Coordinates of C-alpha atoms in Angstrom, one line a residue:
Chain A
X16 CA -25.1 -48.9 25.7
X17 CA -26.6 -45.8 24.3
X18 CA -26.8 -44.1 27.7
X19 CA -23.1 -44.8 28.2
X20 CA -22.2 -43.1 24.9
X21 CA -24.4 -40.2 25.7
X22 CA -22.8 -39.8 29.1
X23 CA -19.4 -39.9 27.5
X24 CA -20.2 -37.2 24.9
X25 CA -21.7 -35.1 27.6
X26 CA -18.5 -35.4 29.7
X27 CA -16.2 -34.6 26.8
X28 CA -18.5 -31.7 25.9
X29 CA -18.3 -30.3 29.4
X30 CA -14.5 -30.6 29.5
X31 CA -14.3 -28.7 26.2
X32 CA -16.7 -26.2 27.5
X33 CA -14.7 -25.6 30.7
X34 CA -11.6 -25.0 28.7
X35 CA -13.5 -22.5 26.5
X36 CA -14.8 -20.7 29.6
X37 CA -11.3 -20.5 31.1
X38 CA -9.9 -19.1 27.8
X39 CA -12.8 -16.6 27.6
X40 CA -12.3 -15.5 31.2
X41 CA -8.6 -15.0 30.7
X42 CA -9.4 -12.8 27.7
X43 CA -11.8 -10.8 29.8
X44 CA -9.0 -10.2 32.4
X45 CA -6.7 -9.1 29.6
X46 CA -9.3 -6.6 28.4
X47 CA -10.1 -5.4 32.0
X48 CA -6.5 -4.9 33.3
X49 CA -6.2 -1.3 31.9
X50 CA -9.8 -0.5 32.8
X51 CA -9.1 -1.5 36.4
X52 CA -6.1 0.7 36.7
X53 CA -7.9 3.6 35.1
X54 CA -10.9 3.4 37.4
X55 CA -9.1 2.9 40.7
X56 CA -6.5 5.6 40.0
X57 CA -9.2 8.1 39.0
X58 CA -10.6 7.8 42.6
X59 CA -7.3 8.1 44.4
X60 CA -6.1 11.2 46.2
X61 CA -2.8 12.9 45.2
X62 CA -0.5 10.9 47.4
X63 CA -2.1 7.6 46.4
X64 CA -2.3 8.2 42.7
X65 CA 1.3 7.2 42.4
X66 CA 2.6 4.6 40.0
X67 CA 3.9 2.5 42.8
X68 CA 0.4 2.0 44.1
X69 CA -1.2 1.5 40.7
X70 CA -2.5 -2.0 41.5
X71 CA -4.1 -1.3 44.9
X72 CA -7.6 -0.1 45.6
X73 CA -7.9 3.4 46.9
X74 CA -7.7 3.7 50.7
X75 CA -10.0 6.7 50.5
X76 CA -12.2 7.2 47.5
X77 CA -12.2 10.8 46.4
X78 CA -13.8 12.8 43.6
X79 CA -11.1 15.5 43.3
X80 CA -9.7 14.1 40.1
X81 CA -13.0 13.9 38.4
X82 CA -13.7 17.5 39.4
X83 CA -10.4 18.7 38.0
X84 CA -10.8 16.6 34.8
X85 CA -14.3 17.9 34.3
X86 CA -13.0 21.5 34.7
X87 CA -10.3 20.9 32.1
X88 CA -12.3 18.8 29.7
X89 CA -15.9 20.0 29.8
X90 CA -15.3 22.8 27.2
X91 CA -13.4 20.6 24.8
X92 CA -16.1 17.9 25.1
X93 CA -18.7 20.5 24.2
X94 CA -16.6 21.6 21.2
X95 CA -16.1 18.0 20.2
X96 CA -19.9 17.5 20.2
X97 CA -20.3 20.6 18.1
X98 CA -17.8 19.1 15.6
X99 CA -18.9 15.5 15.6
X100 CA -22.6 15.8 15.3
X101 CA -22.7 17.9 12.1
X102 CA -19.8 16.0 10.6
X103 CA -21.5 12.6 11.2
X104 CA -24.9 13.9 9.8
X105 CA -23.5 15.6 6.7
X106 CA -21.2 12.7 5.7
X107 CA -23.9 10.1 6.1
X108 CA -26.3 12.2 4.0
X109 CA -23.6 12.4 1.2
X110 CA -22.8 8.7 1.6
X111 CA -26.5 7.8 1.3
X112 CA -26.9 9.8 -2.0
X113 CA -23.7 8.4 -3.4
X114 CA -24.5 4.9 -2.4
X115 CA -28.0 5.2 -4.0
X116 CA -26.6 6.5 -7.3
X117 CA -23.7 4.1 -7.4
X118 CA -25.8 1.0 -6.8
X119 CA -28.9 1.9 -8.8
X120 CA -28.2 4.4 -11.6
X121 CA -25.0 3.0 -13.0
X122 CA -23.6 5.6 -15.4
X123 CA -20.6 4.7 -17.6
X124 CA -17.4 4.0 -15.6
X125 CA -19.4 3.9 -12.4
X126 CA -17.3 1.0 -11.2
X127 CA -14.1 2.9 -11.8
X128 CA -15.5 6.0 -10.0
X129 CA -16.4 3.8 -7.0
X130 CA -13.0 2.3 -6.8
X131 CA -11.3 5.7 -7.0
X132 CA -13.6 6.9 -4.1
X133 CA -12.8 3.8 -2.1
X134 CA -9.1 4.4 -2.3
X135 CA -9.7 7.7 -0.5
X136 CA -10.5 5.5 2.6
X137 CA -7.1 3.9 2.6
X138 CA -4.7 6.7 1.9
X139 CA -2.4 7.6 4.7
X140 CA -3.5 11.1 5.7
X141 CA 0.2 11.9 6.1
X142 CA 0.4 12.0 2.3
X143 CA -2.0 15.0 2.1
X144 CA -1.3 16.8 5.3
X145 CA 1.3 19.4 4.2
X146 CA -0.8 20.7 1.2
X147 CA -3.9 20.4 3.3
X148 CA -2.4 22.8 5.8
X149 CA -1.5 25.2 3.1
X150 CA -5.0 24.9 1.6
X151 CA -6.6 25.6 4.9
X152 CA -4.3 28.6 5.4
X153 CA -4.9 29.8 1.9
X154 CA -8.6 29.7 2.2
X155 CA -8.3 31.5 5.5
X156 CA -10.4 28.8 7.2
X157 CA -10.6 29.2 11.0
X158 CA -8.7 26.5 12.9
X159 CA -10.7 24.4 15.3
X160 CA -14.2 23.1 14.9
X161 CA -15.3 24.5 11.5
X162 CA -12.3 23.2 9.7
X163 CA -12.4 19.9 11.4
X164 CA -16.0 19.4 10.4
X165 CA -15.1 20.0 6.8
X166 CA -12.2 17.5 7.0
X167 CA -14.2 14.8 8.7
X168 CA -17.0 15.2 6.2
X169 CA -14.6 15.0 3.2
X170 CA -12.6 12.0 4.4
X171 CA -15.7 10.3 5.6
X172 CA -17.2 10.2 2.1
X173 CA -15.5 6.9 1.0
X174 CA -16.6 4.8 4.0
X175 CA -20.1 6.2 4.2
X176 CA -20.6 5.6 0.4
X177 CA -19.3 2.1 0.8
X178 CA -21.7 1.1 3.6
X179 CA -24.7 2.7 1.9
X180 CA -23.9 1.2 -1.4
X181 CA -23.6 -2.3 0.1
X182 CA -26.9 -1.8 1.8
X183 CA -28.7 -0.5 -1.3
X184 CA -27.4 -3.4 -3.4
X185 CA -29.4 -5.7 -1.1
X186 CA -32.6 -3.8 -1.6
X187 CA -34.9 -5.7 -4.0
X188 CA -34.9 -4.2 -7.5
X189 CA -38.7 -4.5 -7.7
X190 CA -39.1 -1.9 -5.0
X191 CA -37.2 0.7 -7.1
X192 CA -38.7 -0.5 -10.4
X193 CA -42.2 -0.1 -9.0
X194 CA -41.6 3.5 -8.1
X195 CA -40.1 4.1 -11.6
X196 CA -43.2 2.5 -13.2
X197 CA -45.3 4.9 -11.2
X198 CA -43.5 7.7 -12.9
X199 CA -41.2 8.8 -10.1
X200 CA -38.0 10.3 -11.1
X201 CA -34.6 9.6 -9.5
X202 CA -34.9 12.2 -6.8
X203 CA -38.5 11.3 -6.0
X204 CA -37.6 7.6 -5.8
X205 CA -34.8 8.4 -3.5
X206 CA -36.8 10.7 -1.3
X207 CA -40.0 8.6 -0.9
X208 CA -38.8 5.0 -1.4
X209 CA -35.2 4.7 -0.6
X210 CA -34.6 7.2 2.2
X211 CA -37.4 5.8 4.5
X212 CA -35.9 2.3 4.3
X213 CA -32.4 3.5 5.0
X214 CA -32.8 4.1 8.7
X215 CA -30.8 1.1 9.8
X216 CA -27.9 2.1 7.6
X217 CA -28.0 5.6 8.8
X218 CA -27.8 4.4 12.4
X219 CA -24.7 2.3 11.5
X220 CA -23.0 5.1 9.5
X221 CA -23.7 7.8 12.1
X222 CA -22.3 5.7 14.9
X223 CA -19.3 4.9 12.8
X224 CA -18.6 8.5 11.9
X225 CA -19.4 9.8 15.4
X226 CA -16.8 7.3 16.9
X227 CA -14.1 7.9 14.4
X228 CA -14.4 11.7 14.4
X229 CA -14.6 11.7 18.2
X230 CA -11.5 9.6 18.5
X231 CA -9.5 11.4 15.9
X232 CA -6.2 12.9 17.1
X233 CA -4.1 13.4 13.9
X234 CA -6.3 16.1 12.3
X235 CA -7.0 17.6 15.7
X236 CA -3.2 18.0 16.2
X237 CA -2.7 19.6 12.8
X238 CA -5.7 21.8 12.6
X239 CA -6.6 23.0 16.1
X240 CA -5.0 24.3 19.3
X241 CA -5.7 23.2 22.8
X242 CA -7.8 26.3 23.2
X243 CA -10.2 25.6 20.2
X244 CA -9.5 21.9 19.7
X245 CA -11.5 18.7 20.4
X246 CA -11.2 16.5 23.5
X247 CA -8.5 14.2 22.3
X248 CA -6.1 17.1 22.0
X249 CA -7.1 18.5 25.4
X250 CA -6.7 15.0 27.0
X251 CA -3.3 14.6 25.5
X252 CA -2.3 17.9 26.8
X253 CA -3.6 17.1 30.3
X254 CA -1.8 13.7 30.3
X255 CA 1.5 14.6 28.6
X256 CA 1.7 18.4 28.7
X257 CA 2.4 19.5 32.2
X258 CA 5.8 18.9 33.8
X259 CA 4.3 17.4 36.9
X260 CA 1.7 15.0 35.6
X261 CA -1.4 14.7 37.7
X262 CA -2.0 10.9 37.2
X263 CA -5.4 10.8 38.9
X264 CA -6.7 13.6 36.8
X265 CA -5.3 12.1 33.6
X266 CA -7.0 8.8 34.3
X267 CA -10.4 10.5 35.1
X268 CA -9.9 12.6 32.0
X269 CA -9.3 9.5 29.9
X270 CA -12.5 7.9 31.2
X271 CA -14.5 11.1 30.8
X272 CA -13.3 11.5 27.2
X273 CA -14.3 8.0 26.4
X274 CA -17.8 8.2 28.0
X275 CA -19.7 9.6 24.9
X276 CA -18.5 6.9 22.5
X277 CA -19.0 4.2 25.2
X278 CA -22.6 5.4 25.8
X279 CA -23.3 5.4 22.1
X280 CA -21.7 2.0 21.9
X281 CA -23.7 0.5 24.8
X282 CA -27.0 2.0 23.7
X283 CA -26.6 1.1 20.0
X284 CA -24.0 -1.7 20.3
X285 CA -26.1 -4.1 18.3
X286 CA -26.1 -1.9 15.3
X287 CA -22.4 -1.1 15.8
X288 CA -21.5 -4.8 15.6
X289 CA -23.8 -5.1 12.5
X290 CA -21.9 -2.2 10.9
X291 CA -18.6 -3.8 11.7
X292 CA -19.7 -7.0 10.2
X293 CA -21.2 -5.5 7.0
X294 CA -17.7 -5.4 5.6
X295 CA -17.1 -1.8 6.5
X296 CA -13.5 -0.6 6.7
X297 CA -11.9 2.4 8.2
X298 CA -8.6 3.4 9.6
Chain B
X3 CA -28.0 13.6 -26.1
X4 CA -30.2 10.8 -24.8
X5 CA -27.3 9.5 -22.8
X6 CA -26.8 12.9 -21.2
X7 CA -30.4 12.9 -20.2
X8 CA -30.2 9.5 -18.8
X9 CA -26.8 9.7 -17.0
X10 CA -26.7 13.5 -16.3
X11 CA -28.9 13.7 -13.2
X12 CA -27.2 10.8 -11.3
X13 CA -23.9 12.1 -12.2
X14 CA -24.8 15.6 -11.0
X15 CA -25.9 14.2 -7.6
X16 CA -22.6 12.6 -6.8
X17 CA -20.6 15.4 -8.4
X18 CA -20.1 17.3 -5.1
X19 CA -18.5 14.3 -3.5
X20 CA -16.4 13.5 -6.6
X21 CA -15.1 17.1 -6.6
X22 CA -14.3 17.0 -2.9
X23 CA -12.5 13.7 -3.1
X24 CA -10.8 14.8 -6.4
X25 CA -9.4 17.9 -4.7
X26 CA -8.8 16.7 -1.1
X27 CA -7.4 13.2 -2.0
X28 CA -6.0 13.2 -5.6
X29 CA -5.3 16.9 -5.9
X30 CA -3.5 17.1 -2.6
X31 CA -1.5 13.9 -3.3
X32 CA -0.2 15.6 -6.4
X33 CA 0.6 18.9 -4.7
X34 CA 2.3 16.9 -1.9
X35 CA 4.5 15.0 -4.3
X36 CA 5.4 18.3 -6.0
X37 CA 6.4 19.7 -2.6
X38 CA 8.5 16.6 -1.9
X39 CA 10.6 17.4 -5.0
X40 CA 11.6 20.9 -3.7
X41 CA 14.1 22.2 -1.2
X42 CA 11.5 23.8 1.1
X43 CA 13.3 22.9 4.3
X44 CA 13.0 26.1 6.4
X45 CA 10.2 28.3 7.7
X46 CA 11.0 30.9 5.1
X47 CA 10.8 28.6 2.1
X48 CA 7.7 26.8 3.5
X49 CA 5.8 30.0 3.9
X50 CA 6.8 31.2 0.5
X51 CA 8.9 34.1 1.8
X52 CA 12.0 32.6 0.3
X53 CA 12.2 31.0 -3.2
X54 CA 12.2 27.2 -3.5
X55 CA 13.9 25.1 -6.2
X56 CA 13.2 21.7 -7.6
X57 CA 15.8 19.2 -6.5
X58 CA 14.4 16.1 -8.1
X59 CA 14.4 13.0 -6.0
X60 CA 17.2 14.2 -3.7
X61 CA 14.9 14.3 -0.6
X62 CA 13.9 10.7 -1.2
X63 CA 17.5 9.6 -1.8
X64 CA 18.7 11.3 1.4
X65 CA 15.8 9.9 3.5
X66 CA 16.3 6.4 2.2
X67 CA 20.0 6.5 2.9
X68 CA 19.7 7.9 6.4
X69 CA 20.0 5.3 9.2
X70 CA 17.4 7.1 11.3
X71 CA 14.7 6.9 8.6
X72 CA 15.6 3.3 7.7
X73 CA 15.1 2.6 11.5
X74 CA 11.6 4.0 11.2
X75 CA 10.8 1.8 8.3
X76 CA 12.2 -1.2 10.1
X77 CA 10.1 -0.3 13.1
X78 CA 7.0 0.0 10.9
X79 CA 7.6 -3.4 9.4
X80 CA 8.0 -5.1 12.8
X81 CA 5.0 -3.2 14.2
X82 CA 2.8 -4.2 11.2
X83 CA 3.8 -7.9 11.4
X84 CA 3.3 -8.3 15.1
X85 CA 0.1 -6.2 15.1
X86 CA -1.3 -8.3 12.2
X87 CA -0.4 -11.7 13.7
X88 CA -1.6 -10.7 17.1
X89 CA -5.0 -9.4 16.1
X90 CA -5.6 -12.2 13.6
X91 CA -4.7 -14.9 16.0
X92 CA -6.6 -13.5 19.0
X93 CA -9.6 -12.4 16.9
X94 CA -9.8 -15.8 15.3
X95 CA -9.6 -17.6 18.6
X96 CA -12.3 -15.4 20.2
X97 CA -14.6 -15.9 17.2
X98 CA -14.0 -19.7 17.3
X99 CA -14.7 -19.8 21.1
X100 CA -17.9 -17.8 20.6
X101 CA -19.1 -19.6 17.5
X102 CA -20.3 -22.7 19.4
X103 CA -23.3 -22.2 21.6
X104 CA -22.2 -20.7 24.9
X105 CA -23.9 -18.8 27.8
X106 CA -23.3 -15.1 27.8
X107 CA -22.1 -14.9 24.2
X108 CA -23.5 -11.4 23.9
X109 CA -21.7 -10.2 27.0
X110 CA -18.3 -11.6 26.0
X111 CA -18.7 -10.1 22.5
X112 CA -19.5 -6.7 23.9
X113 CA -16.5 -6.9 26.3
X114 CA -14.1 -7.8 23.5
X115 CA -15.4 -5.1 21.3
X116 CA -15.5 -2.2 23.7
X117 CA -11.9 -1.2 23.5
X118 CA -12.6 -0.3 19.8
X119 CA -14.9 2.5 21.0
X120 CA -12.1 4.2 22.9
X121 CA -9.6 6.5 21.3
X122 CA -5.9 5.6 21.2
X123 CA -5.3 8.9 23.1
X124 CA -7.5 7.8 26.0
X125 CA -6.2 4.2 26.2
X126 CA -2.7 5.6 25.7
X127 CA -3.0 7.4 29.1
X128 CA -3.2 4.1 31.0
X129 CA -1.0 2.0 28.7
X130 CA 1.8 4.5 29.2
X131 CA 1.6 3.6 32.8
X132 CA 1.3 -0.1 32.3
X133 CA 4.3 -0.2 30.0
X134 CA 6.4 1.8 32.3
X135 CA 10.1 0.9 31.5
X136 CA 11.2 1.2 35.2
X137 CA 12.5 -2.1 36.5
X138 CA 13.6 -3.5 39.8
X139 CA 12.5 -2.3 43.3
X140 CA 10.8 0.9 42.1
X141 CA 9.2 -0.7 39.1
X142 CA 5.7 0.5 38.1
X143 CA 3.0 -0.7 35.8
X144 CA 3.2 -4.3 34.5
X145 CA 6.7 -4.6 35.7
X146 CA 5.4 -4.0 39.2
X147 CA 2.6 -6.5 38.7
X148 CA 5.2 -9.1 37.6
X149 CA 7.1 -8.4 40.8
X150 CA 4.1 -8.7 43.0
X151 CA 3.2 -12.1 41.7
X152 CA 6.8 -13.3 41.7
X153 CA 7.4 -13.3 38.0
X154 CA 10.3 -10.8 38.1
X155 CA 12.0 -12.4 35.2
X156 CA 9.2 -11.0 33.0
X157 CA 10.3 -7.5 33.8
X158 CA 11.6 -5.7 30.7
X159 CA 12.2 -2.2 29.4
X160 CA 9.1 -2.3 27.1
X161 CA 9.0 0.5 24.5
X162 CA 12.3 2.1 25.6
X163 CA 14.3 -0.8 24.3
X164 CA 16.0 0.4 21.1
X165 CA 16.0 -2.9 19.2
X166 CA 12.6 -4.4 19.9
X167 CA 10.8 -1.6 21.8
X168 CA 8.3 -1.1 19.1
X169 CA 6.8 -4.5 19.8
X170 CA 5.6 -3.2 23.2
X171 CA 3.4 -0.6 21.4
X172 CA 1.7 -3.5 19.6
X173 CA 0.2 -4.7 22.9
X174 CA -2.2 -1.8 23.3
X175 CA -2.9 -1.9 19.6
X176 CA -3.8 -5.6 19.7
X177 CA -5.8 -5.0 22.9
X178 CA -7.8 -2.4 21.0
X179 CA -8.4 -4.0 17.6
X180 CA -8.7 -7.8 18.3
X181 CA -12.4 -7.4 19.0
X182 CA -13.0 -5.9 15.6
X183 CA -11.2 -8.9 13.9
X184 CA -13.3 -11.2 16.1
X185 CA -16.5 -9.5 14.8
X186 CA -15.3 -10.1 11.2
X187 CA -14.4 -13.7 11.8
X188 CA -17.6 -14.4 13.8
X189 CA -19.6 -13.1 10.8
X190 CA -17.5 -15.4 8.6
X191 CA -18.2 -18.4 10.8
X192 CA -21.9 -17.7 10.9
X193 CA -21.9 -17.5 7.1
X194 CA -20.9 -21.1 6.7
X195 CA -24.1 -23.1 6.4
X196 CA -24.5 -25.8 9.0
X197 CA -25.4 -28.3 6.3
X198 CA -21.9 -28.0 4.9
X199 CA -20.4 -29.0 8.3
X200 CA -22.9 -31.8 8.8
X201 CA -22.3 -33.2 5.3
X202 CA -18.5 -33.3 6.0
X203 CA -19.0 -35.0 9.4
X204 CA -21.3 -37.6 7.8
X205 CA -18.7 -38.2 5.2
X206 CA -16.3 -39.1 8.1
X207 CA -14.1 -36.0 8.0
X208 CA -12.1 -35.5 11.1
X209 CA -12.3 -32.1 12.9
X210 CA -9.0 -31.1 11.4
X211 CA -10.1 -32.1 7.9
X212 CA -13.3 -30.2 8.4
X213 CA -11.3 -27.0 9.3
X214 CA -8.8 -27.5 6.5
X215 CA -11.2 -28.2 3.7
X216 CA -14.3 -26.3 4.6
X217 CA -13.9 -23.7 7.3
X218 CA -10.5 -22.1 6.5
X219 CA -11.3 -21.7 2.7
X220 CA -14.7 -20.1 3.6
X221 CA -13.0 -17.7 6.0
X222 CA -10.2 -16.6 3.7
X223 CA -12.0 -13.6 2.2
X224 CA -12.6 -12.4 5.8
X225 CA -8.9 -13.0 6.6
X226 CA -8.0 -11.0 3.5
X227 CA -10.1 -8.0 4.5
X228 CA -8.8 -8.2 8.1
X229 CA -5.2 -8.1 6.7
X230 CA -6.0 -5.1 4.6
X231 CA -7.8 -3.2 7.4
X232 CA -5.2 -3.9 10.1
X233 CA -2.3 -3.5 7.6
X234 CA -3.3 -0.1 6.4
X235 CA -4.2 1.1 10.0
X236 CA -0.8 -0.1 11.1
X237 CA 1.0 1.8 8.4
X238 CA -0.6 5.0 9.5
X239 CA -0.1 4.4 13.2
X240 CA 0.5 7.7 15.0
X241 CA -1.9 8.4 17.9
X242 CA -0.9 5.5 20.0
X243 CA 2.8 6.1 19.7
X244 CA 2.4 9.8 20.4
X245 CA 0.4 9.2 23.5
X246 CA 2.6 6.4 24.9
X247 CA 6.1 7.2 23.9
X248 CA 5.9 10.8 22.5
X249 CA 7.5 12.1 19.3
X250 CA 11.0 12.5 20.6
X251 CA 11.6 8.9 21.6
X252 CA 13.9 7.2 19.1
X253 CA 13.1 3.6 19.9
X254 CA 9.4 3.9 18.8
X255 CA 10.0 6.1 15.7
X256 CA 7.9 5.3 12.6
X257 CA 7.5 7.3 9.4
X258 CA 4.2 8.9 10.5
X259 CA 6.1 10.3 13.5
X260 CA 8.9 11.5 11.3
X261 CA 6.4 13.2 9.1
X262 CA 5.1 15.2 12.1
X263 CA 8.5 16.0 13.4
X264 CA 9.6 17.4 10.0
X265 CA 6.4 19.4 9.9
X266 CA 7.0 21.0 13.3
X267 CA 10.5 22.2 12.1
X268 CA 8.9 23.6 8.9
X269 CA 10.8 21.1 6.8
X270 CA 7.8 20.7 4.5
X271 CA 9.8 19.1 1.7
X272 CA 11.0 16.1 3.8
X273 CA 7.6 16.0 5.6
X274 CA 5.9 15.6 2.2
X275 CA 8.4 13.1 1.0
X276 CA 7.8 10.9 4.1
X277 CA 4.0 11.2 3.3
X278 CA 4.6 10.1 -0.3
X279 CA 6.7 7.1 0.8
X280 CA 3.9 6.0 3.2
X281 CA 1.4 6.4 0.3
X282 CA 3.4 4.2 -1.9
X283 CA 3.6 1.5 0.8
X284 CA -0.1 1.6 1.4
X285 CA -0.8 1.6 -2.4
X286 CA 1.3 -1.5 -2.9
X287 CA -0.9 -3.3 -0.3
X288 CA -4.3 -1.8 -1.2
X289 CA -4.4 -1.4 -5.0
X290 CA -4.2 -5.2 -5.8
X291 CA -6.9 -5.7 -3.2
X292 CA -9.1 -3.0 -4.8
X293 CA -8.6 -4.5 -8.3
X294 CA -9.4 -8.0 -6.9
X295 CA -12.5 -6.5 -5.2
X296 CA -13.7 -4.7 -8.4
X297 CA -13.3 -7.9 -10.4
X298 CA -15.3 -9.9 -7.9
X299 CA -18.0 -7.3 -7.9
X300 CA -18.3 -7.5 -11.7
X301 CA -18.9 -11.3 -11.5

């Protein structure tokens, strides 16, 4: 009797499991359709890289597109790195300090201040763009990398503060209290106790800021030119700018421009997911 | 005096951030609103070479009574609804499929999440191709694929359709963000203690009752944050539309595109007005959420 029931549940279980696998595989196909087209087109020669042949494998695999894309995008990629690395580091440092203060040293109205900071994360940047352009002009800031660093740092403050604050809230009070009892001031406590245990949060925040600054197009379009701008702008120019689009090069370019974030994501994916799940928000 | 000593140092530490956000968020919002009330519609007025006058809310009145701008707002509404439903549905199903023990969970999770790491500009390069509006014998992109597998009736003009073209743009948007929503829901599922499920099963609850009374209520905070995240992203949508359809295409116009078009013609007053309208829409969505969130935190 019992073996029959067991067999039945196993059977039902395996049917359910088959359906689940089928659904998951269909989803994987949905995800990979664009990837397939990108990859095969990037290796096609000029005649084959034609929309009518988009779904076929290349008859001859060539690297010309990759060479051309590299020639066009290597300088923008380098510029983007020069922009994204300082932007991610500075905004995580600020976020860490803010998060520490807002979770541990609550001054009057700290909650209101925090909510006002958070709103900065949700504002549509369209609502500050016109005066921001005037401000940048008025301050005589150079277009391109330096201005974009400033912008990504400033508008990164809300999200980095939120992630660090959530993390520090979970740190046991005793740890901080012990340092205070030992006579450590706020800065000392931050530097010797809090900062060393913040590494996991720094990893999450830096990945997050790196990805969002790397992928930004809106600010790039308003505050740089194809000559001094980041890779998203150069890629858009490569794909949509010329009259006779070179499809193969556009596709190689799109892959090339995505490699750094993909590498970061593959190497540190576990933390990336952790960061996404820790209730962090960004648009 | 004692208070100053106690609260002074922490306040000083976060002061730089407060000033930056004060200037770059709240200050600029005010200046933007001010610009939106003027008649700065030309290069001369926008650069300050010609005088500008206050015209009250006339820019808003004109925008909100122009068919073109109302079309943008309508597009924005459709885009947001489809984007929201799509990512929530797919994200939930993926999380639900991966919640039960399954081989290769980590691999599936990474595959579903990877589009998130890619910029809209890069994915736009290929989606522009896939959503090619050409139909018939010379069809390309997905239309071509439909033809190859004998599903010709699925061919359609995608984003170039004036009435529902904007829906086509939600496909890449959903492709890109569903994994994110999956991650949120998966965390939600994992947060429900097994004992709770077991207890319900022991009490004789059916699968549906289990979901209705235990799982859905536990997931509702996750769903709320998902709605806020996708909703506010959707309202700002710009990159994807620019890289697939470009700014000059009427069928996929949304306010963020209008704002950019006005800016390129030095019509700063209208550009600023569109920005303010977007801000109001976002605020209506987000401020109640932030108040709710603050109250919860206090508890």
